[in-house]
Amino acid sequence: MPFGFLRDDGSDRLDRIEATLQRMFADDRHAFDLAMSTLLGGAAPHSVGAELRATDHRVNEAEREIRRELVVHASVHGGIDTPAILIYMSIVKDVERIGDYSKNLYDLAADGARLDASPDVEQLNEIRFEVSGLISDAGDVFGARDPERARDVLMRGDQLLDDFDGRVSALVRGDDQSPNAVARALLFRYLKRIVAHLMNVLSAVVVPIDRLDYFDEDPEDRN
């Protein structure tokens, strides 16, 4: 069965877990926006590096906070909520990884990559803002446990994964002769991982627990 809520034990623990997850999504989006501002927005890496690291630190601490809350919850309810606890443990790692890939994007700029002068910068910025919005949408959809919206986001995620794969393949084959080929290939690979982790989170809304994490596989490999 798809994801269900944890059993209410009369405390505010469940509210804290949900609120902390939403803070993680918000911080992930902020970290992503900061990183992309250095690659595509002309921001100097040194001007945002400290804030990005502090934001990622909050995401990491939030992950540990949720895990502590889940351990306490498990000690109260025993095996009653084991499936829900396992799901939370799985998805919180996906949410945390988004911050890690945002740091990877930032590292490209810190190493000297600049794509804000690329001929296709407008198209790259469209992708940038779409992925940024997708982070926020995933948080909203997960919080609402809305399967219909989840499927819509998952469908768009698959389209993005295909697009990113195609762009990387074109660079590897030499079909795409754009400058900064290495940086561009890494950009699209990191974007793919971010979207795949978002899809894994939303898989909890629409698929049984045994199928979690399958959405970071290529569609033909999920069965």
PDB file of C-alpha atoms in Angstrom:
ATOM      1  CA  MET A   1       0.000   0.000   0.000  1.00  0.00           C
ATOM      2  CA  PRO A   2       1.191   3.575  -0.584  1.00  0.00           C
ATOM      3  CA  PHE A   3       2.552   5.700   2.200  1.00  0.00           C
ATOM      4  CA  GLY A   4       0.478   6.230   5.325  1.00  0.00           C
ATOM      5  CA  PHE A   5       0.939   8.528   8.275  1.00  0.00           C
ATOM      6  CA  LEU A   6       2.599   7.469  11.493  1.00  0.00           C
ATOM      7  CA  ARG A   7       0.284   6.650  14.358  1.00  0.00           C
ATOM      8  CA  ASP A   8      -0.413   9.637  16.588  1.00  0.00           C
ATOM      9  CA  ASP A   9       0.907   9.043  20.103  1.00  0.00           C
ATOM     10  CA  GLY A  10      -0.658  12.170  21.565  1.00  0.00           C
ATOM     11  CA  SER A  11       2.565  14.176  21.401  1.00  0.00           C
ATOM     12  CA  ASP A  12       3.559  16.774  18.848  1.00  0.00           C
ATOM     13  CA  ARG A  13       6.267  14.483  17.470  1.00  0.00           C
ATOM     14  CA  LEU A  14       4.518  13.837  14.167  1.00  0.00           C
ATOM     15  CA  ASP A  15       4.002  17.538  13.603  1.00  0.00           C
ATOM     16  CA  ARG A  16       7.697  18.128  14.280  1.00  0.00           C
ATOM     17  CA  ILE A  17       8.730  15.436  11.799  1.00  0.00           C
ATOM     18  CA  GLU A  18       6.520  16.840   9.052  1.00  0.00           C
ATOM     19  CA  ALA A  19       7.590  20.423   9.767  1.00  0.00           C
ATOM     20  CA  THR A  20      11.258  19.434   9.746  1.00  0.00           C
ATOM     21  CA  LEU A  21      10.845  17.688   6.392  1.00  0.00           C
ATOM     22  CA  GLN A  22       9.302  20.820   4.935  1.00  0.00           C
ATOM     23  CA  ARG A  23      12.225  22.894   6.246  1.00  0.00           C
ATOM     24  CA  MET A  24      14.569  20.470   4.507  1.00  0.00           C
ATOM     25  CA  PHE A  25      12.785  20.990   1.206  1.00  0.00           C
ATOM     26  CA  ALA A  26      12.957  24.769   1.647  1.00  0.00           C
ATOM     27  CA  ASP A  27      16.661  24.643   2.499  1.00  0.00           C
ATOM     28  CA  ASP A  28      17.331  22.300  -0.421  1.00  0.00           C
ATOM     29  CA  ARG A  29      15.733  24.767  -2.795  1.00  0.00           C
ATOM     30  CA  HIS A  30      17.735  27.631  -1.287  1.00  0.00           C
ATOM     31  CA  ALA A  31      20.990  25.683  -1.603  1.00  0.00           C
ATOM     32  CA  PHE A  32      20.167  24.787  -5.201  1.00  0.00           C
ATOM     33  CA  ASP A  33      19.326  28.392  -6.073  1.00  0.00           C
ATOM     34  CA  LEU A  34      22.576  29.612  -4.518  1.00  0.00           C
ATOM     35  CA  ALA A  35      24.624  27.049  -6.436  1.00  0.00           C
ATOM     36  CA  MET A  36      22.959  27.799  -9.748  1.00  0.00           C
ATOM     37  CA  SER A  37      23.396  31.522  -9.222  1.00  0.00           C
ATOM     38  CA  THR A  38      27.150  30.945  -9.442  1.00  0.00           C
ATOM     39  CA  LEU A  39      26.906  28.877 -12.625  1.00  0.00           C
ATOM     40  CA  LEU A  40      24.229  30.801 -14.506  1.00  0.00           C
ATOM     41  CA  GLY A  41      23.545  34.013 -12.606  1.00  0.00           C
ATOM     42  CA  GLY A  42      26.996  35.559 -12.504  1.00  0.00           C
ATOM     43  CA  ALA A  43      27.351  35.365  -8.708  1.00  0.00           C
ATOM     44  CA  ALA A  44      30.906  34.970  -7.424  1.00  0.00           C
ATOM     45  CA  PRO A  45      31.349  31.620  -5.639  1.00  0.00           C
ATOM     46  CA  HIS A  46      33.033  33.251  -2.641  1.00  0.00           C
ATOM     47  CA  SER A  47      29.993  35.461  -2.143  1.00  0.00           C
ATOM     48  CA  VAL A  48      27.587  32.562  -1.554  1.00  0.00           C
ATOM     49  CA  GLY A  49      29.812  29.707  -0.410  1.00  0.00           C
ATOM     50  CA  ALA A  50      29.419  30.267   3.332  1.00  0.00           C
ATOM     51  CA  GLU A  51      25.641  30.575   3.112  1.00  0.00           C
ATOM     52  CA  LEU A  52      25.365  27.480   0.955  1.00  0.00           C
ATOM     53  CA  ARG A  53      27.449  25.427   3.397  1.00  0.00           C
ATOM     54  CA  ALA A  54      25.405  26.700   6.348  1.00  0.00           C
ATOM     55  CA  THR A  55      22.190  25.781   4.520  1.00  0.00           C
ATOM     56  CA  ASP A  56      23.456  22.288   3.759  1.00  0.00           C
ATOM     57  CA  HIS A  57      24.503  21.922   7.410  1.00  0.00           C
ATOM     58  CA  ARG A  58      20.901  22.673   8.435  1.00  0.00           C
ATOM     59  CA  VAL A  59      19.668  19.982   6.038  1.00  0.00           C
ATOM     60  CA  ASN A  60      22.077  17.434   7.526  1.00  0.00           C
ATOM     61  CA  GLU A  61      21.091  18.305  11.077  1.00  0.00           C
ATOM     62  CA  ALA A  62      17.398  18.108  10.153  1.00  0.00           C
ATOM     63  CA  GLU A  63      17.942  14.598   8.809  1.00  0.00           C
ATOM     64  CA  ARG A  64      19.503  13.544  12.111  1.00  0.00           C
ATOM     65  CA  GLU A  65      16.684  15.245  14.020  1.00  0.00           C
ATOM     66  CA  ILE A  66      14.031  13.302  12.120  1.00  0.00           C
ATOM     67  CA  ARG A  67      15.863  10.037  12.668  1.00  0.00           C
ATOM     68  CA  ARG A  68      16.053  10.704  16.399  1.00  0.00           C
ATOM     69  CA  GLU A  69      12.324  11.427  16.484  1.00  0.00           C
ATOM     70  CA  LEU A  70      11.611   8.211  14.579  1.00  0.00           C
ATOM     71  CA  VAL A  71      13.697   6.145  16.999  1.00  0.00           C
ATOM     72  CA  VAL A  72      11.733   7.568  19.908  1.00  0.00           C
ATOM     73  CA  HIS A  73       8.462   6.945  18.074  1.00  0.00           C
ATOM     74  CA  ALA A  74       9.462   3.332  17.391  1.00  0.00           C
ATOM     75  CA  SER A  75      10.221   2.801  21.074  1.00  0.00           C
ATOM     76  CA  VAL A  76       6.707   3.988  21.935  1.00  0.00           C
ATOM     77  CA  HIS A  77       4.781   1.953  19.340  1.00  0.00           C
ATOM     78  CA  GLY A  78       7.040  -1.030  18.750  1.00  0.00           C
ATOM     79  CA  GLY A  79       6.336  -2.752  15.441  1.00  0.00           C
ATOM     80  CA  ILE A  80       3.001  -1.069  14.782  1.00  0.00           C
ATOM     81  CA  ASP A  81       4.433   1.705  12.630  1.00  0.00           C
ATOM     82  CA  THR A  82       7.454  -0.108  11.205  1.00  0.00           C
ATOM     83  CA  PRO A  83       6.470   0.338   7.503  1.00  0.00           C
ATOM     84  CA  ALA A  84       5.863   4.075   7.931  1.00  0.00           C
ATOM     85  CA  ILE A  85       9.109   4.488   9.877  1.00  0.00           C
ATOM     86  CA  LEU A  86      11.060   2.678   7.145  1.00  0.00           C
ATOM     87  CA  ILE A  87       9.548   4.963   4.531  1.00  0.00           C
ATOM     88  CA  TYR A  88      10.476   8.097   6.463  1.00  0.00           C
ATOM     89  CA  MET A  89      14.024   6.778   6.932  1.00  0.00           C
ATOM     90  CA  SER A  90      14.291   6.197   3.189  1.00  0.00           C
ATOM     91  CA  ILE A  91      12.876   9.469   1.931  1.00  0.00           C
ATOM     92  CA  VAL A  92      14.726  11.672   4.414  1.00  0.00           C
ATOM     93  CA  LYS A  93      17.987  10.424   2.878  1.00  0.00           C
ATOM     94  CA  ASP A  94      16.707  11.383  -0.590  1.00  0.00           C
ATOM     95  CA  VAL A  95      15.865  14.878   0.650  1.00  0.00           C
ATOM     96  CA  GLU A  96      19.308  15.202   2.237  1.00  0.00           C
ATOM     97  CA  ARG A  97      21.074  14.146  -0.960  1.00  0.00           C
ATOM     98  CA  ILE A  98      19.586  17.062  -2.871  1.00  0.00           C
ATOM     99  CA  GLY A  99      21.687  19.387  -0.752  1.00  0.00           C
ATOM    100  CA  ASP A 100      24.781  17.327  -1.518  1.00  0.00           C
ATOM    101  CA  TYR A 101      24.246  17.615  -5.258  1.00  0.00           C
ATOM    102  CA  SER A 102      23.677  21.347  -4.878  1.00  0.00           C
ATOM    103  CA  LYS A 103      27.146  21.520  -3.335  1.00  0.00           C
ATOM    104  CA  ASN A 104      28.466  19.567  -6.320  1.00  0.00           C
ATOM    105  CA  LEU A 105      26.956  22.186  -8.624  1.00  0.00           C
ATOM    106  CA  TYR A 106      28.554  24.931  -6.568  1.00  0.00           C
ATOM    107  CA  ASP A 107      31.915  23.149  -6.804  1.00  0.00           C
ATOM    108  CA  LEU A 108      31.748  23.383 -10.596  1.00  0.00           C
ATOM    109  CA  ALA A 109      31.629  27.171 -10.326  1.00  0.00           C
ATOM    110  CA  ALA A 110      34.267  27.207  -7.584  1.00  0.00           C
ATOM    111  CA  ASP A 111      36.524  25.282  -9.979  1.00  0.00           C
ATOM    112  CA  GLY A 112      36.044  27.990 -12.610  1.00  0.00           C
ATOM    113  CA  ALA A 113      33.041  26.825 -14.653  1.00  0.00           C
ATOM    114  CA  ARG A 114      30.917  29.708 -15.973  1.00  0.00           C
ATOM    115  CA  LEU A 115      27.884  29.113 -18.139  1.00  0.00           C
ATOM    116  CA  ASP A 116      26.188  32.503 -17.872  1.00  0.00           C
ATOM    117  CA  ALA A 117      27.749  33.590 -21.182  1.00  0.00           C
ATOM    118  CA  SER A 118      26.731  30.435 -23.067  1.00  0.00           C
ATOM    119  CA  PRO A 119      24.679  30.919 -26.247  1.00  0.00           C
ATOM    120  CA  ASP A 120      21.888  28.803 -24.723  1.00  0.00           C
ATOM    121  CA  VAL A 121      21.932  30.518 -21.327  1.00  0.00           C
ATOM    122  CA  GLU A 122      18.218  31.355 -21.545  1.00  0.00           C
ATOM    123  CA  GLN A 123      17.361  27.688 -22.063  1.00  0.00           C
ATOM    124  CA  LEU A 124      19.678  26.663 -19.235  1.00  0.00           C
ATOM    125  CA  ASN A 125      17.997  29.172 -16.957  1.00  0.00           C
ATOM    126  CA  GLU A 126      14.594  27.766 -17.873  1.00  0.00           C
ATOM    127  CA  ILE A 127      15.827  24.360 -16.727  1.00  0.00           C
ATOM    128  CA  ARG A 128      17.318  25.929 -13.616  1.00  0.00           C
ATOM    129  CA  PHE A 129      14.043  27.531 -12.575  1.00  0.00           C
ATOM    130  CA  GLU A 130      12.015  24.442 -13.425  1.00  0.00           C
ATOM    131  CA  VAL A 131      14.135  22.200 -11.200  1.00  0.00           C
ATOM    132  CA  SER A 132      14.050  24.807  -8.443  1.00  0.00           C
ATOM    133  CA  GLY A 133      10.262  24.863  -8.627  1.00  0.00           C
ATOM    134  CA  LEU A 134      10.163  21.085  -8.696  1.00  0.00           C
ATOM    135  CA  ILE A 135      11.899  20.938  -5.308  1.00  0.00           C
ATOM    136  CA  SER A 136       9.191  23.126  -3.820  1.00  0.00           C
ATOM    137  CA  ASP A 137       6.413  21.216  -5.611  1.00  0.00           C
ATOM    138  CA  ALA A 138       7.718  17.890  -4.299  1.00  0.00           C
ATOM    139  CA  GLY A 139       7.596  19.198  -0.745  1.00  0.00           C
ATOM    140  CA  ASP A 140       4.037  20.442  -1.194  1.00  0.00           C
ATOM    141  CA  VAL A 141       2.821  17.234  -2.829  1.00  0.00           C
ATOM    142  CA  PHE A 142       4.446  15.012  -0.233  1.00  0.00           C
ATOM    143  CA  GLY A 143       3.034  17.085   2.606  1.00  0.00           C
ATOM    144  CA  ALA A 144      -0.460  16.804   1.122  1.00  0.00           C
ATOM    145  CA  ARG A 145      -0.057  13.085   0.259  1.00  0.00           C
ATOM    146  CA  ASP A 146      -1.692  13.939  -3.069  1.00  0.00           C
ATOM    147  CA  PRO A 147      -1.321  10.946  -5.443  1.00  0.00           C
ATOM    148  CA  GLU A 148      -2.773  12.729  -8.477  1.00  0.00           C
ATOM    149  CA  ARG A 149      -0.351  15.639  -8.244  1.00  0.00           C
ATOM    150  CA  ALA A 150       2.457  13.217  -7.406  1.00  0.00           C
ATOM    151  CA  ARG A 151       1.887  11.364 -10.673  1.00  0.00           C
ATOM    152  CA  ASP A 152       1.919  14.647 -12.591  1.00  0.00           C
ATOM    153  CA  VAL A 153       5.261  15.624 -11.025  1.00  0.00           C
ATOM    154  CA  LEU A 154       6.660  12.146 -11.597  1.00  0.00           C
ATOM    155  CA  MET A 155       5.708  12.328 -15.273  1.00  0.00           C
ATOM    156  CA  ARG A 156       7.463  15.657 -15.650  1.00  0.00           C
ATOM    157  CA  GLY A 157      10.441  14.253 -13.756  1.00  0.00           C
ATOM    158  CA  ASP A 158      10.746  11.409 -16.247  1.00  0.00           C
ATOM    159  CA  GLN A 159      10.739  13.921 -19.096  1.00  0.00           C
ATOM    160  CA  LEU A 160      13.556  15.839 -17.432  1.00  0.00           C
ATOM    161  CA  LEU A 161      15.586  12.676 -16.823  1.00  0.00           C
ATOM    162  CA  ASP A 162      15.301  11.772 -20.507  1.00  0.00           C
ATOM    163  CA  ASP A 163      16.314  15.300 -21.496  1.00  0.00           C
ATOM    164  CA  PHE A 164      19.358  15.304 -19.215  1.00  0.00           C
ATOM    165  CA  ASP A 165      20.452  11.869 -20.448  1.00  0.00           C
ATOM    166  CA  GLY A 166      20.141  13.030 -24.044  1.00  0.00           C
ATOM    167  CA  ARG A 167      22.210  16.128 -23.361  1.00  0.00           C
ATOM    168  CA  VAL A 168      24.988  14.146 -21.685  1.00  0.00           C
ATOM    169  CA  SER A 169      25.043  11.599 -24.505  1.00  0.00           C
ATOM    170  CA  ALA A 170      25.277  14.374 -27.108  1.00  0.00           C
ATOM    171  CA  LEU A 171      28.270  15.858 -25.293  1.00  0.00           C
ATOM    172  CA  VAL A 172      29.998  12.480 -24.958  1.00  0.00           C
ATOM    173  CA  ARG A 173      29.477  11.633 -28.643  1.00  0.00           C
ATOM    174  CA  GLY A 174      30.618  15.079 -29.725  1.00  0.00           C
ATOM    175  CA  ASP A 175      27.270  15.912 -31.313  1.00  0.00           C
ATOM    176  CA  ASP A 176      27.070  18.909 -28.989  1.00  0.00           C
ATOM    177  CA  GLN A 177      30.126  21.094 -29.541  1.00  0.00           C
ATOM    178  CA  SER A 178      29.203  23.705 -26.931  1.00  0.00           C
ATOM    179  CA  PRO A 179      32.093  25.118 -24.880  1.00  0.00           C
ATOM    180  CA  ASN A 180      32.687  23.881 -21.322  1.00  0.00           C
ATOM    181  CA  ALA A 181      31.657  20.374 -22.318  1.00  0.00           C
ATOM    182  CA  VAL A 182      32.891  18.745 -19.090  1.00  0.00           C
ATOM    183  CA  ALA A 183      31.129  21.275 -16.882  1.00  0.00           C
ATOM    184  CA  ARG A 184      27.932  20.961 -18.906  1.00  0.00           C
ATOM    185  CA  ALA A 185      27.968  17.160 -18.731  1.00  0.00           C
ATOM    186  CA  LEU A 186      28.429  17.290 -14.957  1.00  0.00           C
ATOM    187  CA  LEU A 187      25.722  19.936 -14.665  1.00  0.00           C
ATOM    188  CA  PHE A 188      23.165  17.728 -16.392  1.00  0.00           C
ATOM    189  CA  ARG A 189      24.269  14.652 -14.447  1.00  0.00           C
ATOM    190  CA  TYR A 190      23.863  16.454 -11.110  1.00  0.00           C
ATOM    191  CA  LEU A 191      20.504  17.865 -12.188  1.00  0.00           C
ATOM    192  CA  LYS A 192      19.409  14.343 -13.091  1.00  0.00           C
ATOM    193  CA  ARG A 193      20.342  13.082  -9.627  1.00  0.00           C
ATOM    194  CA  ILE A 194      18.437  15.908  -7.926  1.00  0.00           C
ATOM    195  CA  VAL A 195      15.296  15.191  -9.937  1.00  0.00           C
ATOM    196  CA  ALA A 196      15.653  11.435  -9.350  1.00  0.00           C
ATOM    197  CA  HIS A 197      15.826  11.939  -5.582  1.00  0.00           C
ATOM    198  CA  LEU A 198      12.710  14.108  -5.716  1.00  0.00           C
ATOM    199  CA  MET A 199      10.954  11.344  -7.646  1.00  0.00           C
ATOM    200  CA  ASN A 200      11.987   8.797  -5.035  1.00  0.00           C
ATOM    201  CA  VAL A 201      10.362  10.941  -2.354  1.00  0.00           C
ATOM    202  CA  LEU A 202       7.115  11.166  -4.306  1.00  0.00           C
ATOM    203  CA  SER A 203       7.144   7.438  -5.025  1.00  0.00           C
ATOM    204  CA  ALA A 204       6.161   7.012  -1.361  1.00  0.00           C
ATOM    205  CA  VAL A 205       2.831   8.665  -2.177  1.00  0.00           C
ATOM    206  CA  VAL A 206       1.897   6.354  -5.059  1.00  0.00           C
ATOM    207  CA  VAL A 207       3.652   2.963  -4.718  1.00  0.00           C
ATOM    208  CA  PRO A 208       4.053   0.245  -2.053  1.00  0.00           C
ATOM    209  CA  ILE A 209       7.039   0.314   0.294  1.00  0.00           C
ATOM    210  CA  ASP A 210       8.881  -2.464  -1.569  1.00  0.00           C
ATOM    211  CA  ARG A 211       9.040  -0.274  -4.682  1.00  0.00           C
ATOM    212  CA  LEU A 212      10.556   2.794  -3.049  1.00  0.00           C
ATOM    213  CA  ASP A 213      13.704   4.169  -4.711  1.00  0.00           C
ATOM    214  CA  TYR A 214      12.852   2.669  -8.096  1.00  0.00           C
ATOM    215  CA  PHE A 215      12.198   6.063  -9.623  1.00  0.00           C
ATOM    216  CA  ASP A 216      15.896   6.854  -9.838  1.00  0.00           C
ATOM    217  CA  GLU A 217      16.185   3.951 -12.288  1.00  0.00           C
ATOM    218  CA  ASP A 218      15.607   4.419 -16.001  1.00  0.00           C
ATOM    219  CA  PRO A 219      11.918   3.777 -16.799  1.00  0.00           C
ATOM    220  CA  GLU A 220      12.692   0.566 -18.685  1.00  0.00           C
ATOM    221  CA  ASP A 221      14.544  -0.815 -15.631  1.00  0.00           C
ATOM    222  CA  ARG A 222      11.842  -0.180 -13.009  1.00  0.00           C
ATOM    223  CA  ASN A 223       9.944  -3.405 -13.584  1.00  0.00           C
TER     224      ASN A 223
END
